[in-house]
Amino acid sequence: MSNSPLHEYERVPEPTLRRLPWYLSTVKLLREKGEQYVSSTQISKDINVDASQIAKDLSYVKVSGRTRVGYEIEELIQALESFLGFTNMHKAFLFGAGSLGRALLGDSGLHQFGLEIVAAFDVNPALVGTEVGGVPIFHTRDFVRKMAELRVDIGVLTVPISIAQQVTDEMVAGGIKAVWNFTPFRIRVPEHIVVQNTSLYAHLAVMFNRLNCNRTNNHRQ
Amino acid sequence: MSNSPLHEYERVPEPTLRRLPWYLSTVKLLREKGEQYVSSTQISKDINVDASQIAKDLSYVKVSGRTRVGYEIEELIQALESFLGFTNMHKAFLFGAGSLGRALLGDSGLHQFGLEIVAAFDVNPALVGTEVGGVPIFHTRDFVRKMAELRVDIGVLTVPISIAQQVTDEMVAGGIKAVWNFTPFRIRVPEHIVVQNTSLYAHLAVMFNRLNCNRTNNHRQ
């Protein structure tokens, strides 16, 4: 990490960070098809995002295309994966080995995108001492000890909402720098702590509403 | 569904739909504590969202607070759960029973928030004929037959990116009305089809970038 150039860590706008993985998956598909070069115009056609927007987003990645040829696909993939943090392994602890927590422990895809959950914590005696997806589950009171042992910056929060804030406070007090919050609870953290909210249930609510809107409109037509 | 009032299905702004679950979890906590009434000011203090914003968001839900007393908590919870679609069970098919797909099949939380995955589809012979979390896995070629048998509107997309578009096209041709896309691929659908993108990996990219920014800034200080 210390050898990485500083310019990689400028604060990139969130919409850009959300679009870059689209470009990555698109150019990966082109590589599978044997292509060697790609232009922003071509990516634009494939995924229906404005070509100038794509060029602007890619300018953050410090990879430059060549006139008429475009971007070298292999170089672009490597630059994107590195830029997005998928090639550096980031260690994480998971808090709350309930249904969603265990589901995440079983998802090997996270590992492929740079997240390695090295331990989970729970208070349920039926879970403590077991493993899910190769990840050991410890009692929550062992967190401080494991924190001293392993260098971990990221905490994945999958506890019930009734203890979401309390566990967050303990994580932060123990030295966690970023919380990936899967609960539908809006946690509060000190300013220097990163929070990424991923509430599957909020996404469900948006999808249900859109689906019902379409139904209503169809009935009206 | 047909008895639900039409006004429930107006198109609600996405930011509102994303905040409403925060209010829901906050007032559920207050209920656990034995509270009976809550004001938007009190919710505001708890979760650090402007009280006028909360009142505006809650106006969509057609639940009205009373001067000085606020909202009746039990009524507010029921109204929110119903409005967000968590009390109606929505049947879904899951496409792609790989690592993430099986993780979602194992997450009983989805059921609690109105999503019931009734069948999964895959082409892997080692998976076809098995069950995960009580959900049977069929061969992808059985989709049309199962679609005729079960009334399903929602397709959960957890296939590899190389077939994400193809499977989406088949889902839509088969009558799926909403796609919950967990792949980092930007799928294309006809205008009347709902797409909800939930790329865990895009969220990881945002979190990694913010974490690295904070690190860099701390080193500079």
CSV table of C-alpha atoms in Angstrom, one decimal:
chain,number,residue,atom,x,y,z
A,1,MET,CA,0.0,0.0,0.0
A,2,SER,CA,2.8,2.4,0.9
A,3,ASN,CA,4.3,2.1,-2.6
A,4,SER,CA,1.0,3.1,-4.3
A,5,PRO,CA,1.1,6.6,-5.8
A,6,LEU,CA,-0.8,9.2,-3.9
A,7,HIS,CA,-2.8,10.3,-6.9
A,8,GLU,CA,-4.7,7.1,-6.8
A,9,TYR,CA,-6.3,8.2,-3.6
A,10,GLU,CA,-7.9,11.4,-4.6
A,11,ARG,CA,-11.6,11.6,-3.6
A,12,VAL,CA,-13.4,10.2,-6.7
A,13,PRO,CA,-17.1,11.2,-7.1
A,14,GLU,CA,-19.4,8.4,-6.1
A,15,PRO,CA,-21.3,8.2,-9.4
A,16,THR,CA,-18.0,7.7,-11.2
A,17,LEU,CA,-17.0,4.9,-8.7
A,18,ARG,CA,-20.3,3.2,-9.4
A,19,ARG,CA,-20.0,3.4,-13.2
A,20,LEU,CA,-16.3,2.2,-13.4
A,21,PRO,CA,-17.3,-1.4,-12.5
A,22,TRP,CA,-19.7,-1.3,-15.5
A,23,TYR,CA,-16.9,-0.4,-17.8
A,24,LEU,CA,-14.7,-3.1,-16.2
A,25,SER,CA,-17.2,-5.8,-16.8
A,26,THR,CA,-17.9,-4.7,-20.3
A,27,VAL,CA,-14.2,-4.7,-21.3
A,28,LYS,CA,-13.7,-8.0,-19.6
A,29,LEU,CA,-16.4,-9.5,-21.9
A,30,LEU,CA,-14.6,-8.0,-24.9
A,31,ARG,CA,-11.4,-9.6,-23.8
A,32,GLU,CA,-13.2,-13.0,-23.6
A,33,LYS,CA,-14.2,-12.4,-27.2
A,34,GLY,CA,-10.6,-11.9,-28.2
A,35,GLU,CA,-10.7,-8.1,-28.7
A,36,GLN,CA,-7.5,-6.1,-28.0
A,37,TYR,CA,-8.7,-2.5,-28.2
A,38,VAL,CA,-11.8,-0.6,-27.2
A,39,SER,CA,-12.9,3.0,-27.6
A,40,SER,CA,-15.2,4.9,-25.2
A,41,THR,CA,-17.7,5.1,-28.1
A,42,GLN,CA,-17.8,1.3,-28.2
A,43,ILE,CA,-18.3,1.0,-24.5
A,44,SER,CA,-21.0,3.7,-24.8
A,45,LYS,CA,-22.9,1.6,-27.3
A,46,ASP,CA,-22.7,-1.5,-25.2
A,47,ILE,CA,-24.0,0.0,-21.9
A,48,ASN,CA,-25.9,3.1,-22.9
A,49,VAL,CA,-23.8,5.7,-21.1
A,50,ASP,CA,-22.6,8.9,-22.9
A,51,ALA,CA,-19.1,8.4,-24.5
A,52,SER,CA,-17.9,11.8,-23.1
A,53,GLN,CA,-19.0,10.7,-19.6
A,54,ILE,CA,-17.0,7.5,-20.0
A,55,ALA,CA,-13.9,9.3,-21.1
A,56,LYS,CA,-14.3,11.7,-18.2
A,57,ASP,CA,-14.7,8.8,-15.7
A,58,LEU,CA,-11.7,7.0,-17.2
A,59,SER,CA,-9.6,10.1,-16.9
A,60,TYR,CA,-9.5,9.5,-13.1
A,61,VAL,CA,-8.0,6.1,-13.7
A,62,LYS,CA,-4.9,7.7,-15.4
A,63,VAL,CA,-5.1,5.4,-18.3
A,64,SER,CA,-4.9,7.0,-21.7
A,65,GLY,CA,-6.5,5.9,-24.9
A,66,ARG,CA,-4.8,6.5,-28.3
A,67,THR,CA,-6.5,8.3,-31.2
A,68,ARG,CA,-8.4,5.9,-33.6
A,69,VAL,CA,-7.3,2.8,-31.6
A,70,GLY,CA,-8.7,3.5,-28.2
A,71,TYR,CA,-7.7,1.9,-25.0
A,72,GLU,CA,-5.6,-1.3,-24.9
A,73,ILE,CA,-8.0,-3.7,-23.2
A,74,GLU,CA,-5.6,-5.6,-21.0
A,75,GLU,CA,-4.0,-2.4,-19.7
A,76,LEU,CA,-7.5,-0.9,-19.1
A,77,ILE,CA,-8.6,-3.9,-17.1
A,78,GLN,CA,-5.5,-3.9,-14.9
A,79,ALA,CA,-5.7,-0.2,-14.4
A,80,LEU,CA,-9.5,-0.4,-13.4
A,81,GLU,CA,-9.0,-3.3,-11.1
A,82,SER,CA,-6.1,-1.6,-9.3
A,83,PHE,CA,-7.9,1.7,-9.2
A,84,LEU,CA,-11.1,0.2,-7.8
A,85,GLY,CA,-9.1,-1.6,-5.1
A,86,PHE,CA,-10.0,-5.1,-6.3
A,87,THR,CA,-6.3,-6.2,-6.6
A,88,ASN,CA,-5.3,-5.2,-3.0
A,89,MET,CA,-6.7,-7.6,-0.4
A,90,HIS,CA,-8.5,-5.6,2.3
A,91,LYS,CA,-9.0,-7.5,5.6
A,92,ALA,CA,-12.3,-7.3,7.3
A,93,PHE,CA,-14.2,-8.5,10.4
A,94,LEU,CA,-17.9,-9.4,10.2
A,95,PHE,CA,-20.2,-8.6,13.1
A,96,GLY,CA,-23.3,-10.6,13.4
A,97,ALA,CA,-23.3,-14.2,11.9
A,98,GLY,CA,-27.0,-14.4,11.5
A,99,SER,CA,-28.7,-15.2,8.2
A,100,LEU,CA,-27.3,-12.3,6.1
A,101,GLY,CA,-23.9,-12.4,7.9
A,102,ARG,CA,-23.5,-16.1,7.1
A,103,ALA,CA,-24.6,-15.5,3.6
A,104,LEU,CA,-21.8,-13.0,3.1
A,105,LEU,CA,-19.3,-15.3,4.7
A,106,GLY,CA,-20.3,-17.9,2.1
A,107,ASP,CA,-19.8,-15.5,-0.9
A,108,SER,CA,-16.4,-16.1,-2.4
A,109,GLY,CA,-17.0,-13.3,-4.8
A,110,LEU,CA,-16.1,-10.7,-2.2
A,111,HIS,CA,-12.6,-12.2,-2.1
A,112,GLN,CA,-12.3,-11.8,-5.8
A,113,PHE,CA,-13.1,-8.1,-5.5
A,114,GLY,CA,-10.5,-7.3,-2.7
A,115,LEU,CA,-12.4,-8.1,0.5
A,116,GLU,CA,-11.1,-10.8,2.8
A,117,ILE,CA,-13.3,-11.5,5.8
A,118,VAL,CA,-10.8,-13.0,8.3
A,119,ALA,CA,-13.0,-13.5,11.3
A,120,ALA,CA,-16.6,-13.1,12.4
A,121,PHE,CA,-18.1,-12.2,15.8
A,122,ASP,CA,-21.4,-13.2,17.4
A,123,VAL,CA,-22.7,-13.8,20.9
A,124,ASN,CA,-24.8,-16.9,20.0
A,125,PRO,CA,-23.1,-19.9,21.7
A,126,ALA,CA,-24.4,-22.2,18.9
A,127,LEU,CA,-22.3,-20.2,16.4
A,128,VAL,CA,-19.2,-19.3,18.5
A,129,GLY,CA,-16.4,-21.8,17.7
A,130,THR,CA,-17.8,-22.8,14.3
A,131,GLU,CA,-16.8,-21.8,10.8
A,132,VAL,CA,-18.7,-20.6,7.8
A,133,GLY,CA,-17.0,-20.5,4.4
A,134,GLY,CA,-13.7,-21.1,6.2
A,135,VAL,CA,-14.1,-18.1,8.4
A,136,PRO,CA,-14.0,-18.7,12.1
A,137,ILE,CA,-16.7,-17.2,14.4
A,138,PHE,CA,-15.5,-15.8,17.7
A,139,HIS,CA,-17.4,-14.5,20.7
A,140,THR,CA,-17.9,-10.7,20.4
A,141,ARG,CA,-15.8,-10.2,23.6
A,142,ASP,CA,-12.7,-11.5,21.6
A,143,PHE,CA,-12.9,-8.6,19.1
A,144,VAL,CA,-10.3,-6.4,20.9
A,145,ARG,CA,-7.9,-9.4,21.2
A,146,LYS,CA,-8.3,-10.4,17.5
A,147,MET,CA,-7.9,-6.7,16.5
A,148,ALA,CA,-4.5,-6.6,18.2
A,149,GLU,CA,-3.5,-9.8,16.4
A,150,LEU,CA,-4.7,-9.1,12.9
A,151,ARG,CA,-4.5,-5.7,11.1
A,152,VAL,CA,-8.1,-5.0,10.1
A,153,ASP,CA,-9.6,-1.7,8.9
A,154,ILE,CA,-13.0,-2.8,7.7
A,155,GLY,CA,-16.0,-4.0,9.7
A,156,VAL,CA,-19.0,-5.6,8.0
A,157,LEU,CA,-22.1,-4.9,10.1
A,158,THR,CA,-24.9,-7.5,9.9
A,159,VAL,CA,-26.3,-7.4,13.4
A,160,PRO,CA,-30.0,-6.8,14.4
A,161,ILE,CA,-31.0,-3.2,14.3
A,162,SER,CA,-31.4,-3.1,18.1
A,163,ILE,CA,-27.7,-3.4,18.6
A,164,ALA,CA,-26.4,-1.8,15.4
A,165,GLN,CA,-25.3,1.5,17.0
A,166,GLN,CA,-23.8,-0.2,20.0
A,167,VAL,CA,-21.7,-2.6,17.9
A,168,THR,CA,-20.7,0.3,15.6
A,169,ASP,CA,-19.4,2.2,18.6
A,170,GLU,CA,-17.4,-0.8,19.8
A,171,MET,CA,-16.0,-1.3,16.4
A,172,VAL,CA,-14.8,2.3,16.1
A,173,ALA,CA,-13.4,2.3,19.7
A,174,GLY,CA,-11.5,-0.9,18.7
A,175,GLY,CA,-9.9,0.8,15.7
A,176,ILE,CA,-12.1,-0.1,12.8
A,177,LYS,CA,-11.8,2.6,10.1
A,178,ALA,CA,-14.7,1.8,7.7
A,179,VAL,CA,-18.1,0.2,8.3
A,180,TRP,CA,-19.9,-1.6,5.6
A,181,ASN,CA,-23.4,-1.3,7.0
A,182,PHE,CA,-25.9,-3.9,5.7
A,183,THR,CA,-28.5,-3.1,8.4
A,184,PRO,CA,-31.4,-0.8,7.5
A,185,PHE,CA,-30.4,1.3,10.6
A,186,ARG,CA,-28.7,4.7,10.1
A,187,ILE,CA,-25.6,4.4,12.2
A,188,ARG,CA,-23.7,7.4,13.5
A,189,VAL,CA,-19.9,7.5,13.4
A,190,PRO,CA,-17.2,10.1,14.0
A,191,GLU,CA,-16.3,12.2,11.0
A,192,HIS,CA,-13.1,10.3,10.1
A,193,ILE,CA,-14.9,6.9,9.8
A,194,VAL,CA,-16.1,5.7,6.4
A,195,VAL,CA,-19.6,4.3,6.2
A,196,GLN,CA,-20.9,2.4,3.2
A,197,ASN,CA,-24.6,1.7,3.5
A,198,THR,CA,-25.9,-1.3,1.5
A,199,SER,CA,-29.4,-2.0,2.6
A,200,LEU,CA,-30.8,-4.8,0.5
A,201,TYR,CA,-34.2,-4.1,2.0
A,202,ALA,CA,-34.1,-0.4,0.9
A,203,HIS,CA,-33.4,-1.6,-2.6
A,204,LEU,CA,-36.3,-4.0,-2.3
A,205,ALA,CA,-38.6,-1.2,-1.3
A,206,VAL,CA,-37.5,0.8,-4.4
A,207,MET,CA,-38.1,-2.2,-6.7
A,208,PHE,CA,-41.5,-3.0,-5.2
A,209,ASN,CA,-42.6,0.6,-5.6
A,210,ARG,CA,-41.5,0.8,-9.3
A,211,LEU,CA,-43.1,-2.6,-10.0
A,212,ASN,CA,-46.4,-1.5,-8.5
A,213,CYS,CA,-46.3,1.9,-10.4
A,214,ASN,CA,-45.9,0.0,-13.7
A,215,ARG,CA,-48.8,-2.3,-12.8
A,216,THR,CA,-51.1,0.6,-11.9
A,217,ASN,CA,-50.1,2.5,-15.1
A,218,ASN,CA,-50.8,-0.6,-17.2
A,219,HIS,CA,-54.2,-1.0,-15.6
A,220,ARG,CA,-55.0,2.6,-16.3
A,221,GLN,CA,-54.1,2.3,-20.0
B,1,MET,CA,-53.1,-6.5,-4.4
B,2,SER,CA,-56.1,-5.5,-6.4
B,3,ASN,CA,-57.8,-4.1,-3.3
B,4,SER,CA,-54.9,-1.8,-2.5
B,5,PRO,CA,-55.6,1.9,-3.0
B,6,LEU,CA,-54.1,3.3,-6.1
B,7,HIS,CA,-52.5,6.2,-4.4
B,8,GLU,CA,-50.0,3.9,-2.7
B,9,TYR,CA,-48.5,3.3,-6.1
B,10,GLU,CA,-47.5,6.8,-7.1
B,11,ARG,CA,-43.9,7.0,-8.1
B,12,VAL,CA,-42.1,7.9,-4.9
B,13,PRO,CA,-38.6,9.6,-5.3
B,14,GLU,CA,-35.8,7.1,-4.8
B,15,PRO,CA,-34.1,9.1,-2.0
B,16,THR,CA,-37.4,9.0,0.0
B,17,LEU,CA,-37.7,5.3,-0.5
B,18,ARG,CA,-34.2,4.8,0.7
B,19,ARG,CA,-34.8,6.9,3.8
B,20,LEU,CA,-38.1,5.4,4.8
B,21,PRO,CA,-36.5,2.1,6.0
B,22,TRP,CA,-34.3,4.2,8.3
B,23,TYR,CA,-37.4,5.7,10.0
B,24,LEU,CA,-39.0,2.3,10.1
B,25,SER,CA,-36.0,0.7,12.0
B,26,THR,CA,-35.8,3.7,14.3
B,27,VAL,CA,-39.4,3.6,15.4
B,28,LYS,CA,-39.2,-0.2,15.7
B,29,LEU,CA,-36.4,0.4,18.3
B,30,LEU,CA,-38.6,2.9,20.1
B,31,ARG,CA,-41.4,0.3,20.2
B,32,GLU,CA,-39.0,-2.2,21.7
B,33,LYS,CA,-38.3,0.4,24.4
B,34,GLY,CA,-42.0,0.7,25.2
B,35,GLU,CA,-42.7,4.1,23.5
B,36,GLN,CA,-46.1,4.8,22.1
B,37,TYR,CA,-45.6,8.1,20.2
B,38,VAL,CA,-42.8,9.7,18.2
B,39,SER,CA,-42.3,13.1,16.6
B,40,SER,CA,-40.4,13.8,13.4
B,41,THR,CA,-38.1,15.9,15.6
B,42,GLN,CA,-37.3,12.9,17.8
B,43,ILE,CA,-36.6,10.7,14.7
B,44,SER,CA,-34.5,13.6,13.4
B,45,LYS,CA,-32.3,13.6,16.5
B,46,ASP,CA,-31.9,9.8,16.4
B,47,ILE,CA,-30.7,9.5,12.8
B,48,ASN,CA,-29.5,13.0,11.9
B,49,VAL,CA,-31.9,13.7,9.1
B,50,ASP,CA,-33.7,17.1,8.9
B,51,ALA,CA,-37.1,17.0,10.7
B,52,SER,CA,-38.8,18.8,7.8
B,53,GLN,CA,-37.4,16.2,5.4
B,54,ILE,CA,-38.7,13.4,7.6
B,55,ALA,CA,-42.2,15.0,7.7
B,56,LYS,CA,-42.1,15.4,3.9
B,57,ASP,CA,-41.0,11.8,3.3
B,58,LEU,CA,-43.7,10.5,5.7
B,59,SER,CA,-46.4,12.6,3.9
B,60,TYR,CA,-46.1,10.0,1.0
B,61,VAL,CA,-47.1,7.3,3.4
B,62,LYS,CA,-50.4,8.9,4.2
B,63,VAL,CA,-50.0,8.6,7.9
B,64,SER,CA,-50.6,11.8,9.9
B,65,GLY,CA,-49.1,12.9,13.1
B,66,ARG,CA,-51.0,14.8,15.7
B,67,THR,CA,-49.9,18.2,17.1
B,68,ARG,CA,-47.7,17.9,20.2
B,69,VAL,CA,-48.1,14.1,20.4
B,70,GLY,CA,-46.6,13.1,17.0
B,71,TYR,CA,-47.1,9.8,15.2
B,72,GLU,CA,-48.7,6.8,16.9
B,73,ILE,CA,-45.7,4.3,16.7
B,74,GLU,CA,-47.7,1.1,16.1
B,75,GLU,CA,-49.7,2.8,13.3
B,76,LEU,CA,-46.6,4.3,11.8
B,77,ILE,CA,-44.8,1.0,11.7
B,78,GLN,CA,-47.7,-0.8,10.0
B,79,ALA,CA,-48.1,2.1,7.5
B,80,LEU,CA,-44.4,2.1,6.6
B,81,GLU,CA,-44.2,-1.7,6.3
B,82,SER,CA,-47.2,-1.8,4.1
B,83,PHE,CA,-46.1,1.2,2.0
B,84,LEU,CA,-42.6,-0.2,1.5
B,85,GLY,CA,-44.1,-3.5,0.3
B,86,PHE,CA,-42.7,-5.5,3.1
B,87,THR,CA,-46.1,-7.0,4.2
B,88,ASN,CA,-47.1,-8.2,0.7
B,89,MET,CA,-45.1,-11.3,-0.3
B,90,HIS,CA,-43.5,-10.9,-3.7
B,91,LYS,CA,-42.6,-14.1,-5.5
B,92,ALA,CA,-39.2,-14.2,-7.2
B,93,PHE,CA,-37.0,-16.6,-9.3
B,94,LEU,CA,-33.3,-16.5,-8.8
B,95,PHE,CA,-31.0,-17.0,-11.9
B,96,GLY,CA,-27.5,-18.3,-11.2
B,97,ALA,CA,-27.0,-20.4,-8.0
B,98,GLY,CA,-23.3,-19.6,-7.8
B,99,SER,CA,-21.7,-18.3,-4.6
B,100,LEU,CA,-23.7,-15.1,-4.3
B,101,GLY,CA,-26.9,-16.7,-5.6
B,102,ARG,CA,-26.7,-19.4,-2.9
B,103,ALA,CA,-25.9,-16.8,-0.3
B,104,LEU,CA,-29.1,-14.9,-1.1
B,105,LEU,CA,-31.1,-18.2,-1.1
B,106,GLY,CA,-29.8,-18.7,2.4
B,107,ASP,CA,-30.8,-15.3,3.7
B,108,SER,CA,-34.1,-15.6,5.4
B,109,GLY,CA,-34.2,-11.8,6.0
B,110,LEU,CA,-35.4,-11.3,2.4
B,111,HIS,CA,-38.6,-13.2,3.3
B,112,GLN,CA,-39.1,-10.9,6.2
B,113,PHE,CA,-39.0,-7.9,3.9
B,114,GLY,CA,-41.5,-9.2,1.3
B,115,LEU,CA,-39.4,-11.2,-1.1
B,116,GLU,CA,-40.0,-15.0,-1.4
B,117,ILE,CA,-37.6,-16.7,-3.8
B,118,VAL,CA,-39.7,-19.7,-4.9
B,119,ALA,CA,-37.2,-21.3,-7.3
B,120,ALA,CA,-33.7,-21.0,-8.6
B,121,PHE,CA,-32.2,-21.8,-12.0
B,122,ASP,CA,-28.8,-22.9,-13.1
B,123,VAL,CA,-27.1,-25.0,-15.7
B,124,ASN,CA,-24.6,-26.7,-13.4
B,125,PRO,CA,-25.6,-30.4,-13.2
B,126,ALA,CA,-24.1,-30.6,-9.7
B,127,LEU,CA,-26.7,-28.0,-8.5
B,128,VAL,CA,-29.8,-28.9,-10.5
B,129,GLY,CA,-32.1,-31.0,-8.4
B,130,THR,CA,-30.7,-29.8,-5.1
B,131,GLU,CA,-32.1,-27.3,-2.7
B,132,VAL,CA,-30.5,-24.3,-0.8
B,133,GLY,CA,-32.4,-22.7,2.1
B,134,GLY,CA,-35.4,-24.8,1.1
B,135,VAL,CA,-35.5,-23.4,-2.4
B,136,PRO,CA,-35.3,-26.0,-5.3
B,137,ILE,CA,-32.8,-25.4,-8.1
B,138,PHE,CA,-34.0,-26.3,-11.6
B,139,HIS,CA,-32.3,-26.4,-14.9
B,140,THR,CA,-32.5,-23.1,-16.7
B,141,ARG,CA,-34.4,-24.7,-19.5
B,142,ASP,CA,-37.3,-25.3,-17.1
B,143,PHE,CA,-37.8,-21.6,-16.5
B,144,VAL,CA,-40.7,-21.2,-19.0
B,145,ARG,CA,-42.5,-24.2,-17.6
B,146,LYS,CA,-42.1,-23.0,-14.0
B,147,MET,CA,-43.2,-19.5,-15.1
B,148,ALA,CA,-46.4,-20.9,-16.4
B,149,GLU,CA,-46.9,-22.8,-13.1
B,150,LEU,CA,-46.1,-20.0,-10.6
B,151,ARG,CA,-47.0,-16.4,-10.9
B,152,VAL,CA,-43.7,-14.6,-10.6
B,153,ASP,CA,-42.8,-11.0,-11.4
B,154,ILE,CA,-39.3,-10.6,-10.1
B,155,GLY,CA,-36.1,-12.2,-11.3
B,156,VAL,CA,-32.9,-12.0,-9.1
B,157,LEU,CA,-29.9,-11.9,-11.4
B,158,THR,CA,-26.7,-13.5,-9.9
B,159,VAL,CA,-25.2,-15.1,-13.1
B,160,PRO,CA,-21.6,-14.5,-14.4
B,161,ILE,CA,-21.3,-11.2,-16.3
B,162,SER,CA,-20.6,-13.1,-19.6
B,163,ILE,CA,-24.3,-14.3,-19.7
B,164,ALA,CA,-26.0,-11.5,-17.7
B,165,GLN,CA,-27.5,-9.9,-20.8
B,166,GLN,CA,-28.6,-13.1,-22.4
B,167,VAL,CA,-30.3,-14.4,-19.2
B,168,THR,CA,-32.0,-11.0,-18.8
B,169,ASP,CA,-33.4,-11.2,-22.3
B,170,GLU,CA,-34.7,-14.7,-21.6
B,171,MET,CA,-36.3,-13.5,-18.3
B,172,VAL,CA,-38.0,-10.6,-20.0
B,173,ALA,CA,-39.2,-12.8,-22.9
B,174,GLY,CA,-40.6,-15.2,-20.3
B,175,GLY,CA,-42.6,-12.6,-18.6
B,176,ILE,CA,-40.5,-11.3,-15.7
B,177,LYS,CA,-41.4,-7.6,-14.9
B,178,ALA,CA,-38.6,-6.6,-12.6
B,179,VAL,CA,-34.9,-7.6,-12.5
B,180,TRP,CA,-32.9,-7.3,-9.2
B,181,ASN,CA,-29.4,-7.2,-10.8
B,182,PHE,CA,-26.6,-8.2,-8.5
B,183,THR,CA,-24.0,-8.4,-11.3
B,184,PRO,CA,-21.7,-5.5,-11.9
B,185,PHE,CA,-22.9,-5.7,-15.6
B,186,ARG,CA,-25.1,-2.9,-16.9
B,187,ILE,CA,-28.0,-4.9,-18.3
B,188,ARG,CA,-30.3,-3.4,-21.0
B,189,VAL,CA,-34.1,-4.0,-20.8
B,190,PRO,CA,-37.3,-2.7,-22.5
B,191,GLU,CA,-38.7,0.5,-21.0
B,192,HIS,CA,-41.5,-1.1,-19.1
B,193,ILE,CA,-39.2,-3.5,-17.2
B,194,VAL,CA,-37.9,-2.4,-13.7
B,195,VAL,CA,-34.2,-2.8,-13.0
B,196,GLN,CA,-32.8,-2.5,-9.5
B,197,ASN,CA,-29.0,-2.6,-9.5
B,198,THR,CA,-27.3,-3.8,-6.3
B,199,SER,CA,-23.7,-4.3,-7.1
B,200,LEU,CA,-21.9,-5.2,-3.8
B,201,TYR,CA,-18.6,-4.8,-5.7
B,202,ALA,CA,-19.4,-1.2,-6.7
B,203,HIS,CA,-20.1,-0.5,-3.1
B,204,LEU,CA,-16.8,-2.1,-2.1
B,205,ALA,CA,-15.0,0.2,-4.7
B,206,VAL,CA,-16.6,3.3,-3.1
B,207,MET,CA,-15.6,2.1,0.4
B,208,PHE,CA,-12.0,1.3,-0.6
B,209,ASN,CA,-11.6,4.7,-2.2
B,210,ARG,CA,-12.9,6.6,0.8
B,211,LEU,CA,-10.7,4.5,3.2
B,212,ASN,CA,-7.6,5.2,1.1
B,213,CYS,CA,-8.5,8.9,0.9
B,214,ASN,CA,-8.7,9.1,4.7
B,215,ARG,CA,-5.4,7.3,5.0
B,216,THR,CA,-3.6,9.6,2.6
B,217,ASN,CA,-5.0,12.7,4.4
B,218,ASN,CA,-3.9,11.4,7.7
B,219,HIS,CA,-0.4,10.8,6.4
B,220,ARG,CA,-0.3,14.3,5.1
B,221,GLN,CA,-1.3,15.9,8.4
